[in-house]
mmCIF file of C-alpha atoms and ligand atoms in Angstrom:
data_model
loop_
_atom_site.group_PDB
_atom_site.id
_atom_site.type_symbol
_atom_site.label_atom_id
_atom_site.label_comp_id
_atom_site.label_asym_id
_atom_site.label_seq_id
_atom_site.Cartn_x
_atom_site.Cartn_y
_atom_site.Cartn_z
ATOM 1 C CA MET A 52 2.670 -3.453 -4.333
ATOM 2 C CA ARG A 53 3.601 -4.407 -7.778
ATOM 3 C CA THR A 54 3.260 -2.059 -10.699
ATOM 4 C CA VAL A 55 1.980 -3.369 -13.988
ATOM 5 C CA LYS A 56 1.963 -1.343 -17.333
ATOM 6 C CA ASN A 57 1.389 -4.028 -19.720
ATOM 7 C CA ILE A 58 -2.275 -5.092 -20.438
ATOM 8 C CA THR A 59 -1.624 -8.887 -21.077
ATOM 9 C CA GLU A 60 0.406 -9.096 -18.127
ATOM 10 C CA MET A 61 -2.384 -7.543 -15.926
ATOM 11 C CA GLN A 62 -5.022 -10.010 -17.523
ATOM 12 C CA THR A 63 -2.613 -13.040 -16.815
ATOM 13 C CA ILE A 64 -2.120 -11.934 -13.063
ATOM 14 C CA SER A 65 -5.950 -11.477 -12.832
ATOM 15 C CA ARG A 66 -6.431 -15.084 -14.240
ATOM 16 C CA GLN A 67 -3.927 -16.603 -11.718
ATOM 17 C CA LEU A 68 -5.724 -14.811 -8.812
ATOM 18 C CA SER A 69 -8.994 -16.032 -9.880
ATOM 19 C CA ARG A 70 -7.637 -19.553 -10.280
ATOM 20 C CA LYS A 71 -6.549 -19.398 -6.744
ATOM 21 C CA LYS A 72 -10.191 -18.257 -5.852
ATOM 22 C CA LYS A 73 -8.984 -14.889 -4.581
ATOM 23 C CA THR A 74 -11.700 -12.171 -4.950
ATOM 24 C CA ILE A 75 -10.344 -9.240 -6.650
ATOM 25 C CA GLY A 76 -11.480 -5.601 -5.795
ATOM 26 C CA PHE A 77 -10.850 -2.897 -8.454
ATOM 27 C CA VAL A 78 -10.584 0.803 -7.905
ATOM 28 C CA PRO A 79 -10.334 2.630 -11.246
ATOM 29 C CA THR A 80 -9.012 6.223 -11.014
ATOM 30 C CA MET A 81 -7.596 9.040 -13.216
ATOM 31 C CA GLY A 82 -4.865 9.793 -10.725
ATOM 32 C CA ALA A 83 -4.117 12.809 -8.695
ATOM 33 C CA ILE A 84 -5.046 10.603 -5.650
ATOM 34 C CA HIS A 85 -6.736 11.998 -2.698
ATOM 35 C CA GLU A 86 -8.665 10.966 0.483
ATOM 36 C CA GLY A 87 -11.796 10.203 -1.682
ATOM 37 C CA HIS A 88 -9.787 7.595 -3.708
ATOM 38 C CA LEU A 89 -8.089 6.181 -0.581
ATOM 39 C CA LYS A 90 -11.549 5.603 1.115
ATOM 40 C CA LEU A 91 -12.417 3.533 -1.860
ATOM 41 C CA ILE A 92 -9.099 1.629 -1.733
ATOM 42 C CA ARG A 93 -9.657 0.947 1.888
ATOM 43 C CA LYS A 94 -13.153 -0.460 1.325
ATOM 44 C CA ALA A 95 -11.742 -2.688 -1.179
ATOM 45 C CA VAL A 96 -9.111 -3.854 1.052
ATOM 46 C CA LEU A 97 -11.500 -4.762 3.689
ATOM 47 C CA GLY A 98 -13.758 -6.512 1.190
ATOM 48 C CA CYS A 99 -11.542 -8.483 -1.173
ATOM 49 C CA ASP A 100 -8.496 -10.695 -1.075
ATOM 50 C CA SER A 101 -6.559 -8.788 -3.705
ATOM 51 C CA VAL A 102 -6.932 -5.168 -4.592
ATOM 52 C CA VAL A 103 -6.045 -3.555 -8.031
ATOM 53 C CA VAL A 104 -5.881 0.135 -8.464
ATOM 54 C CA SER A 105 -5.730 1.628 -11.979
ATOM 55 C CA ILE A 106 -4.501 5.099 -12.936
ATOM 56 C CA PHE A 107 -5.559 5.904 -16.335
ATOM 57 C CA LEU A 108 -6.427 9.373 -17.724
ATOM 58 C CA ASN A 109 -8.889 8.399 -20.187
ATOM 59 C CA PRO A 110 -8.554 10.825 -23.186
ATOM 60 C CA ILE A 111 -11.782 9.789 -24.939
ATOM 61 C CA GLN A 112 -13.989 10.910 -21.834
ATOM 62 C CA PHE A 113 -12.750 14.512 -22.111
ATOM 63 C CA ASP A 114 -15.024 16.568 -24.364
ATOM 64 C CA ASN A 115 -12.793 19.596 -23.579
ATOM 65 C CA LYS A 116 -9.092 19.572 -24.753
ATOM 66 C CA GLU A 117 -8.007 22.264 -22.039
ATOM 67 C CA ASP A 118 -9.666 20.224 -19.365
ATOM 68 C CA LEU A 119 -7.575 17.173 -20.280
ATOM 69 C CA GLU A 120 -4.439 19.163 -20.642
ATOM 70 C CA ASN A 121 -4.908 20.839 -17.430
ATOM 71 C CA TYR A 122 -5.763 17.727 -15.395
ATOM 72 C CA PRO A 123 -3.155 17.132 -12.683
ATOM 73 C CA ARG A 124 -0.616 14.488 -13.366
ATOM 74 C CA ILE A 125 1.418 13.518 -10.495
ATOM 75 C CA LEU A 126 2.117 9.655 -10.947
ATOM 76 C CA GLU A 127 5.098 9.309 -8.478
ATOM 77 C CA ALA A 128 3.075 10.974 -5.612
ATOM 78 C CA ASP A 129 0.088 8.814 -6.596
ATOM 79 C CA ALA A 130 2.121 5.715 -6.396
ATOM 80 C CA GLY A 131 3.577 6.765 -2.878
ATOM 81 C CA LEU A 132 -0.024 7.277 -1.641
ATOM 82 C CA ILE A 133 -1.388 4.043 -3.059
ATOM 83 C CA SER A 134 1.618 2.006 -1.749
ATOM 84 C CA GLY A 135 0.721 3.229 1.707
ATOM 85 C CA GLU A 136 -2.429 1.170 1.483
ATOM 86 C CA GLN A 137 -2.721 -2.691 1.239
ATOM 87 C CA VAL A 138 -2.819 -2.618 -2.594
ATOM 88 C CA ASP A 139 -1.629 -5.570 -4.286
ATOM 89 C CA LEU A 140 -1.403 -4.111 -8.044
ATOM 90 C CA LEU A 141 -1.123 -0.728 -9.491
ATOM 91 C CA PHE A 142 -2.196 -0.999 -13.142
ATOM 92 C CA ILE A 143 -1.000 2.029 -15.347
ATOM 93 C CA PRO A 144 -1.711 1.147 -18.971
ATOM 94 C CA ASP A 145 -0.369 3.258 -21.802
ATOM 95 C CA ALA A 146 -3.050 5.288 -23.670
ATOM 96 C CA ASN A 147 -1.527 4.222 -27.032
ATOM 97 C CA LYS A 148 -2.005 0.711 -26.042
ATOM 98 C CA VAL A 149 -5.558 1.056 -24.757
ATOM 99 C CA TYR A 150 -6.341 2.831 -27.971
ATOM 100 C CA PRO A 151 -3.974 1.793 -30.593
ATOM 101 C CA PRO A 152 -4.093 3.219 -34.148
ATOM 102 C CA GLY A 153 -7.195 1.887 -35.980
ATOM 103 C CA TYR A 154 -9.169 1.584 -32.723
ATOM 104 C CA LYS A 155 -12.886 1.712 -33.462
ATOM 105 C CA THR A 156 -15.010 0.158 -30.689
ATOM 106 C CA PHE A 157 -17.256 2.322 -28.472
ATOM 107 C CA VAL A 158 -19.836 1.412 -25.740
ATOM 108 C CA GLU A 159 -22.917 3.536 -25.439
ATOM 109 C CA VAL A 160 -25.348 3.406 -22.430
ATOM 110 C CA LYS A 161 -28.477 5.059 -23.551
ATOM 111 C CA GLY A 162 -31.243 6.717 -21.393
ATOM 112 C CA ILE A 163 -29.593 7.792 -18.051
ATOM 113 C CA THR A 164 -26.681 9.494 -20.108
ATOM 114 C CA GLN A 165 -28.963 11.997 -21.662
ATOM 115 C CA TYR A 166 -29.392 13.920 -18.375
ATOM 116 C CA LEU A 167 -27.037 15.830 -15.933
ATOM 117 C CA CYS A 168 -23.441 15.829 -17.170
ATOM 118 C CA GLY A 169 -24.512 13.899 -20.444
ATOM 119 C CA GLN A 170 -26.301 16.919 -21.541
ATOM 120 C CA PHE A 171 -23.349 19.175 -21.349
ATOM 121 C CA ARG A 172 -20.381 16.876 -22.030
ATOM 122 C CA SER A 173 -20.798 15.324 -25.467
ATOM 123 C CA GLY A 174 -19.301 11.832 -25.711
ATOM 124 C CA HIS A 175 -18.322 11.819 -22.111
ATOM 125 C CA PHE A 176 -20.245 8.716 -20.994
ATOM 126 C CA THR A 177 -19.353 6.998 -24.190
ATOM 127 C CA GLY A 178 -15.641 7.366 -23.039
ATOM 128 C CA VAL A 179 -16.428 6.435 -19.603
ATOM 129 C CA ALA A 180 -18.436 3.202 -20.570
ATOM 130 C CA THR A 181 -15.853 2.142 -23.219
ATOM 131 C CA VAL A 182 -12.877 2.434 -20.832
ATOM 132 C CA LEU A 183 -14.699 0.691 -18.043
ATOM 133 C CA CYS A 184 -15.441 -2.165 -20.173
ATOM 134 C CA LYS A 185 -11.898 -2.343 -21.191
ATOM 135 C CA LEU A 186 -10.650 -2.170 -17.665
ATOM 136 C CA LEU A 187 -13.027 -4.782 -16.437
ATOM 137 C CA ASN A 188 -12.105 -7.139 -19.280
ATOM 138 C CA ILE A 189 -8.438 -6.659 -18.295
ATOM 139 C CA VAL A 190 -8.702 -6.701 -14.382
ATOM 140 C CA GLN A 191 -11.524 -9.229 -14.356
ATOM 141 C CA PRO A 192 -12.651 -8.094 -10.719
ATOM 142 C CA ASN A 193 -15.322 -9.585 -8.619
ATOM 143 C CA ARG A 194 -16.105 -6.150 -7.189
ATOM 144 C CA VAL A 195 -15.670 -2.646 -8.373
ATOM 145 C CA TYR A 196 -15.616 0.364 -6.135
ATOM 146 C CA LEU A 197 -16.998 3.740 -7.208
ATOM 147 C CA GLY A 198 -17.527 7.046 -5.455
ATOM 148 C CA GLN A 199 -21.092 8.537 -5.003
ATOM 149 C CA LYS A 200 -19.573 11.987 -6.125
ATOM 150 C CA ASP A 201 -19.742 10.772 -9.685
ATOM 151 C CA TYR A 202 -23.363 9.554 -9.043
ATOM 152 C CA GLN A 203 -24.321 9.269 -12.897
ATOM 153 C CA GLN A 204 -21.125 7.467 -13.529
ATOM 154 C CA THR A 205 -22.096 4.619 -10.955
ATOM 155 C CA LEU A 206 -25.513 4.252 -12.607
ATOM 156 C CA VAL A 207 -23.779 3.870 -16.230
ATOM 157 C CA THR A 208 -21.446 1.371 -14.629
ATOM 158 C CA SER A 209 -24.147 -0.728 -13.043
ATOM 159 C CA ARG A 210 -26.280 -0.625 -16.167
ATOM 160 C CA LEU A 211 -23.422 -1.798 -18.508
ATOM 161 C CA ILE A 212 -22.432 -4.504 -15.967
ATOM 162 C CA LYS A 213 -26.091 -5.767 -15.994
ATOM 163 C CA ASP A 214 -26.631 -5.436 -19.664
ATOM 164 C CA LEU A 215 -23.428 -7.001 -20.868
ATOM 165 C CA HIS A 216 -23.603 -9.795 -18.354
ATOM 166 C CA TYR A 217 -20.497 -8.932 -16.329
ATOM 167 C CA ASN A 218 -20.385 -10.929 -13.067
ATOM 168 C CA ILE A 219 -19.241 -7.959 -10.969
ATOM 169 C CA GLU A 220 -20.791 -6.169 -7.947
ATOM 170 C CA VAL A 221 -20.668 -2.588 -7.770
ATOM 171 C CA GLU A 222 -20.046 -0.781 -4.321
ATOM 172 C CA VAL A 223 -20.810 2.891 -4.144
ATOM 173 C CA VAL A 224 -18.814 4.753 -1.502
ATOM 174 C CA PRO A 225 -20.086 8.007 0.132
ATOM 175 C CA THR A 226 -18.544 11.201 -1.023
ATOM 176 C CA VAL A 227 -15.417 12.316 0.974
ATOM 177 C CA ARG A 228 -15.476 16.078 1.704
ATOM 178 C CA GLU A 229 -13.090 18.799 3.028
ATOM 179 C CA LYS A 230 -14.026 20.256 6.342
ATOM 180 C CA SER A 231 -16.073 23.102 4.411
ATOM 181 C CA GLY A 232 -18.127 20.451 2.739
ATOM 182 C CA LEU A 233 -16.512 20.797 -0.607
ATOM 183 C CA ALA A 234 -16.318 17.339 -2.180
ATOM 184 C CA LEU A 235 -12.773 16.245 -2.686
ATOM 185 C CA SER A 236 -11.920 16.164 -6.317
ATOM 186 C CA SER A 237 -8.579 15.926 -8.280
ATOM 187 C CA ARG A 238 -9.496 19.340 -9.850
ATOM 188 C CA ASN A 239 -9.722 21.105 -6.490
ATOM 189 C CA VAL A 240 -5.885 21.922 -6.688
ATOM 190 C CA GLN A 241 -6.641 24.020 -9.648
ATOM 191 C CA LEU A 242 -8.840 26.472 -7.509
ATOM 192 C CA SER A 243 -7.195 29.520 -5.899
ATOM 193 C CA GLY A 244 -7.326 29.489 -2.098
ATOM 194 C CA GLU A 245 -10.062 32.069 -2.161
ATOM 195 C CA ASN A 246 -12.213 30.304 -4.649
ATOM 196 C CA ARG A 247 -11.796 26.868 -2.804
ATOM 197 C CA LYS A 248 -13.299 28.492 0.210
ATOM 198 C CA LYS A 249 -16.173 30.038 -1.851
ATOM 199 C CA ALA A 250 -16.707 26.544 -3.601
ATOM 200 C CA ALA A 251 -18.056 25.135 -0.348
ATOM 201 C CA VAL A 252 -21.310 26.921 -1.284
ATOM 202 C CA VAL A 253 -21.975 24.124 -3.729
ATOM 203 C CA TYR A 254 -22.331 21.504 -0.857
ATOM 204 C CA ASN A 255 -23.897 23.880 1.564
ATOM 205 C CA SER A 256 -26.632 24.955 -0.834
ATOM 206 C CA LEU A 257 -27.524 21.225 -1.572
ATOM 207 C CA LYS A 258 -27.812 20.751 2.209
ATOM 208 C CA SER A 259 -29.977 23.710 2.550
ATOM 209 C CA GLY A 260 -32.303 22.287 -0.159
ATOM 210 C CA GLU A 261 -32.358 19.054 1.702
ATOM 211 C CA LYS A 262 -33.400 20.648 4.862
ATOM 212 C CA LEU A 263 -36.210 22.337 2.865
ATOM 213 C CA VAL A 264 -37.390 18.881 2.023
ATOM 214 C CA LYS A 265 -36.777 17.629 5.351
ATOM 215 C CA GLU A 266 -39.274 20.324 6.516
ATOM 216 C CA GLY A 267 -42.005 19.254 4.093
ATOM 217 C CA GLU A 268 -41.319 21.109 0.866
ATOM 218 C CA ARG A 269 -42.309 18.775 -2.010
ATOM 219 C CA ASN A 270 -42.172 21.177 -4.903
ATOM 220 C CA ALA A 271 -38.852 20.386 -6.834
ATOM 221 C CA ALA A 272 -38.993 23.931 -8.486
ATOM 222 C CA VAL A 273 -39.015 25.666 -5.033
ATOM 223 C CA VAL A 274 -36.295 23.521 -3.822
ATOM 224 C CA GLY A 275 -34.224 23.900 -7.218
ATOM 225 C CA ASN A 276 -34.799 27.760 -7.053
ATOM 226 C CA HIS A 277 -33.752 27.929 -3.526
ATOM 227 C CA ILE A 278 -30.428 26.158 -4.227
ATOM 228 C CA LEU A 279 -29.890 28.252 -7.313
ATOM 229 C CA ASP A 280 -30.456 31.522 -5.353
ATOM 230 C CA LEU A 281 -27.815 30.508 -2.748
ATOM 231 C CA LEU A 282 -25.390 29.366 -5.528
ATOM 232 C CA SER A 283 -25.967 32.829 -7.176
ATOM 233 C CA GLU A 284 -24.809 34.628 -4.250
ATOM 234 C CA GLU A 285 -21.142 33.623 -5.100
ATOM 235 C CA GLU A 286 -20.545 35.590 -8.292
ATOM 236 C CA VAL A 287 -17.381 33.508 -9.325
ATOM 237 C CA ILE A 288 -19.796 30.435 -9.664
ATOM 238 C CA LYS A 289 -21.189 29.738 -13.101
ATOM 239 C CA ILE A 290 -23.810 27.157 -12.870
ATOM 240 C CA GLU A 291 -24.008 24.459 -15.538
ATOM 241 C CA TYR A 292 -26.912 22.484 -14.205
ATOM 242 C CA LEU A 293 -28.998 21.886 -11.085
ATOM 243 C CA SER A 294 -31.355 19.031 -11.275
ATOM 244 C CA VAL A 295 -33.945 17.642 -8.867
ATOM 245 C CA CYS A 296 -34.459 14.185 -10.448
ATOM 246 C CA ASN A 297 -35.328 10.628 -9.833
ATOM 247 C CA HIS A 298 -32.389 8.772 -8.496
ATOM 248 C CA ARG A 299 -32.725 5.845 -10.788
ATOM 249 C CA THR A 300 -33.629 7.254 -13.988
ATOM 250 C CA LEU A 301 -32.265 10.821 -13.591
ATOM 251 C CA GLU A 302 -35.559 12.375 -15.113
ATOM 252 C CA PRO A 303 -36.237 15.755 -13.649
ATOM 253 C CA VAL A 304 -39.090 15.449 -11.126
ATOM 254 C CA LYS A 305 -41.928 18.028 -10.501
ATOM 255 C CA THR A 306 -42.881 16.644 -6.998
ATOM 256 C CA ILE A 307 -40.217 15.133 -4.719
ATOM 257 C CA GLY A 308 -41.024 11.575 -3.757
ATOM 258 C CA LYS A 309 -39.560 9.355 -0.985
ATOM 259 C CA LYS A 310 -36.116 9.315 -2.445
ATOM 260 C CA SER A 311 -34.730 11.808 -5.046
ATOM 261 C CA LEU A 312 -31.335 13.122 -6.320
ATOM 262 C CA ILE A 313 -30.329 16.634 -6.397
ATOM 263 C CA ALA A 314 -27.312 17.011 -8.694
ATOM 264 C CA VAL A 315 -25.260 19.924 -9.458
ATOM 265 C CA ALA A 316 -22.438 21.113 -11.974
ATOM 266 C CA VAL A 317 -20.614 24.463 -11.770
ATOM 267 C CA HIS A 318 -17.565 26.103 -13.101
ATOM 268 C CA ILE A 319 -15.286 28.205 -11.017
ATOM 269 C CA GLU A 320 -12.528 29.995 -12.784
ATOM 270 C CA GLY A 321 -12.621 27.430 -15.536
ATOM 271 C CA VAL A 322 -12.674 24.631 -13.042
ATOM 272 C CA ARG A 323 -15.614 22.131 -13.389
ATOM 273 C CA LEU A 324 -17.057 20.832 -10.077
ATOM 274 C CA ILE A 325 -19.843 18.373 -9.612
ATOM 275 C CA ASP A 326 -21.634 17.351 -6.327
ATOM 276 C CA ASN A 327 -24.901 15.608 -5.506
ATOM 277 C CA LEU A 328 -27.078 14.503 -2.499
ATOM 278 C CA ILE A 329 -29.749 11.777 -2.341
ATOM 279 C CA ILE A 330 -32.419 13.229 -0.243
ATOM 280 C CA GLU A 331 -35.064 11.024 1.511
ATOM 281 C CA ALA A 332 -38.345 12.878 2.429
ATOM 282 C CA ALA A 333 -39.478 12.196 5.818
HETATM 283 P P1 LIG B 500 -11.471 9.994 -10.781
HETATM 284 O O1 LIG B 500 -9.946 9.735 -10.456
HETATM 285 O O2 LIG B 500 -11.961 11.258 -10.504
HETATM 286 O O3 LIG B 500 -11.985 9.259 -11.914
HETATM 287 O O4 LIG B 500 -12.238 8.988 -9.569
HETATM 288 C C1 LIG B 500 -12.038 7.729 -9.360
HETATM 289 C C2 LIG B 500 -13.060 7.119 -8.384
HETATM 290 O O5 LIG B 500 -12.959 7.898 -7.177
HETATM 291 C C3 LIG B 500 -14.431 7.376 -8.807
HETATM 292 O O6 LIG B 500 -15.169 6.243 -8.618
HETATM 293 C C4 LIG B 500 -14.790 8.641 -8.162
HETATM 294 O O7 LIG B 500 -16.252 8.646 -7.864
HETATM 295 C C5 LIG B 500 -14.221 8.441 -6.801
HETATM 296 N N1 LIG B 500 -14.086 9.618 -6.075
HETATM 297 C C6 LIG B 500 -13.602 10.656 -6.572
HETATM 298 N N2 LIG B 500 -13.736 11.743 -5.565
HETATM 299 C C7 LIG B 500 -14.234 11.199 -4.439
HETATM 300 C C8 LIG B 500 -14.690 11.705 -3.286
HETATM 301 N N3 LIG B 500 -14.561 12.947 -2.880
HETATM 302 N N4 LIG B 500 -15.227 10.706 -2.398
HETATM 303 C C9 LIG B 500 -15.476 9.580 -2.736
HETATM 304 N N5 LIG B 500 -15.075 8.993 -4.028
HETATM 305 C C10 LIG B 500 -14.611 9.843 -4.934
#
């Protein structure tokens, strides 16, 4: 595995790979690598000739300074885990080179970004869309691998790829979970052991909501309130949002159709966790 820090060098390598007709699979991350990231990487290894993983803690997608400061930074351990996979290139650009003084260009995806996390994290998806465009222009992949855990981010990415005429496929990989059901996240290490156990209620309440739908419940408010009640049983959990919505537009629905999304964001002792389920009515 080769580590590249220089943006121009990364572009040159990608161009050379394309000239040799190698397909490039790309896994963008913010580091603090866990099994969820590794699953994306393994998918990319299976599907592409060359795999590029990036680690870039994108400052402009953090609306909260403390969240950015507390985000785990363990670059050496990350590089160790990634080098254990068949990754060709680890790209670690410098924030001052990605956003040099005088930087003024931002990419905004409208519509889907006004819901879910977009309602609570001002500027977050502009930060995500902007860095993605940059990384896609630098790495020039054929395929980009993203996790379903960040469902809204996958929609934003697909939208901008289509709208800006990138010739790139998006592969969405199912969420990897701890045994308890808690979705793996770089932020989980910030939870105390006790609260990490309690955080399992996030997934378990979604599953319980899904069960109601499978049993025939179609009223989104009934399903939503059922999930909220279960979440409220854990006092430590502060609910940011719970949405039963259209899985393409993210607009809240009143009646659950064939396929819907239930998405949730909570805070536990200042740590923000998100999760979602796509539910298919029988
Ligand atoms: P992050 O480092 O949090 O920006 O995540 C990088 C990529 O890994 C994103 O596409 C995430 O959706 C994905 N990812 C994060 N956690 C998980 C997980 N538990 N299962 C699957 N993919 C994940």
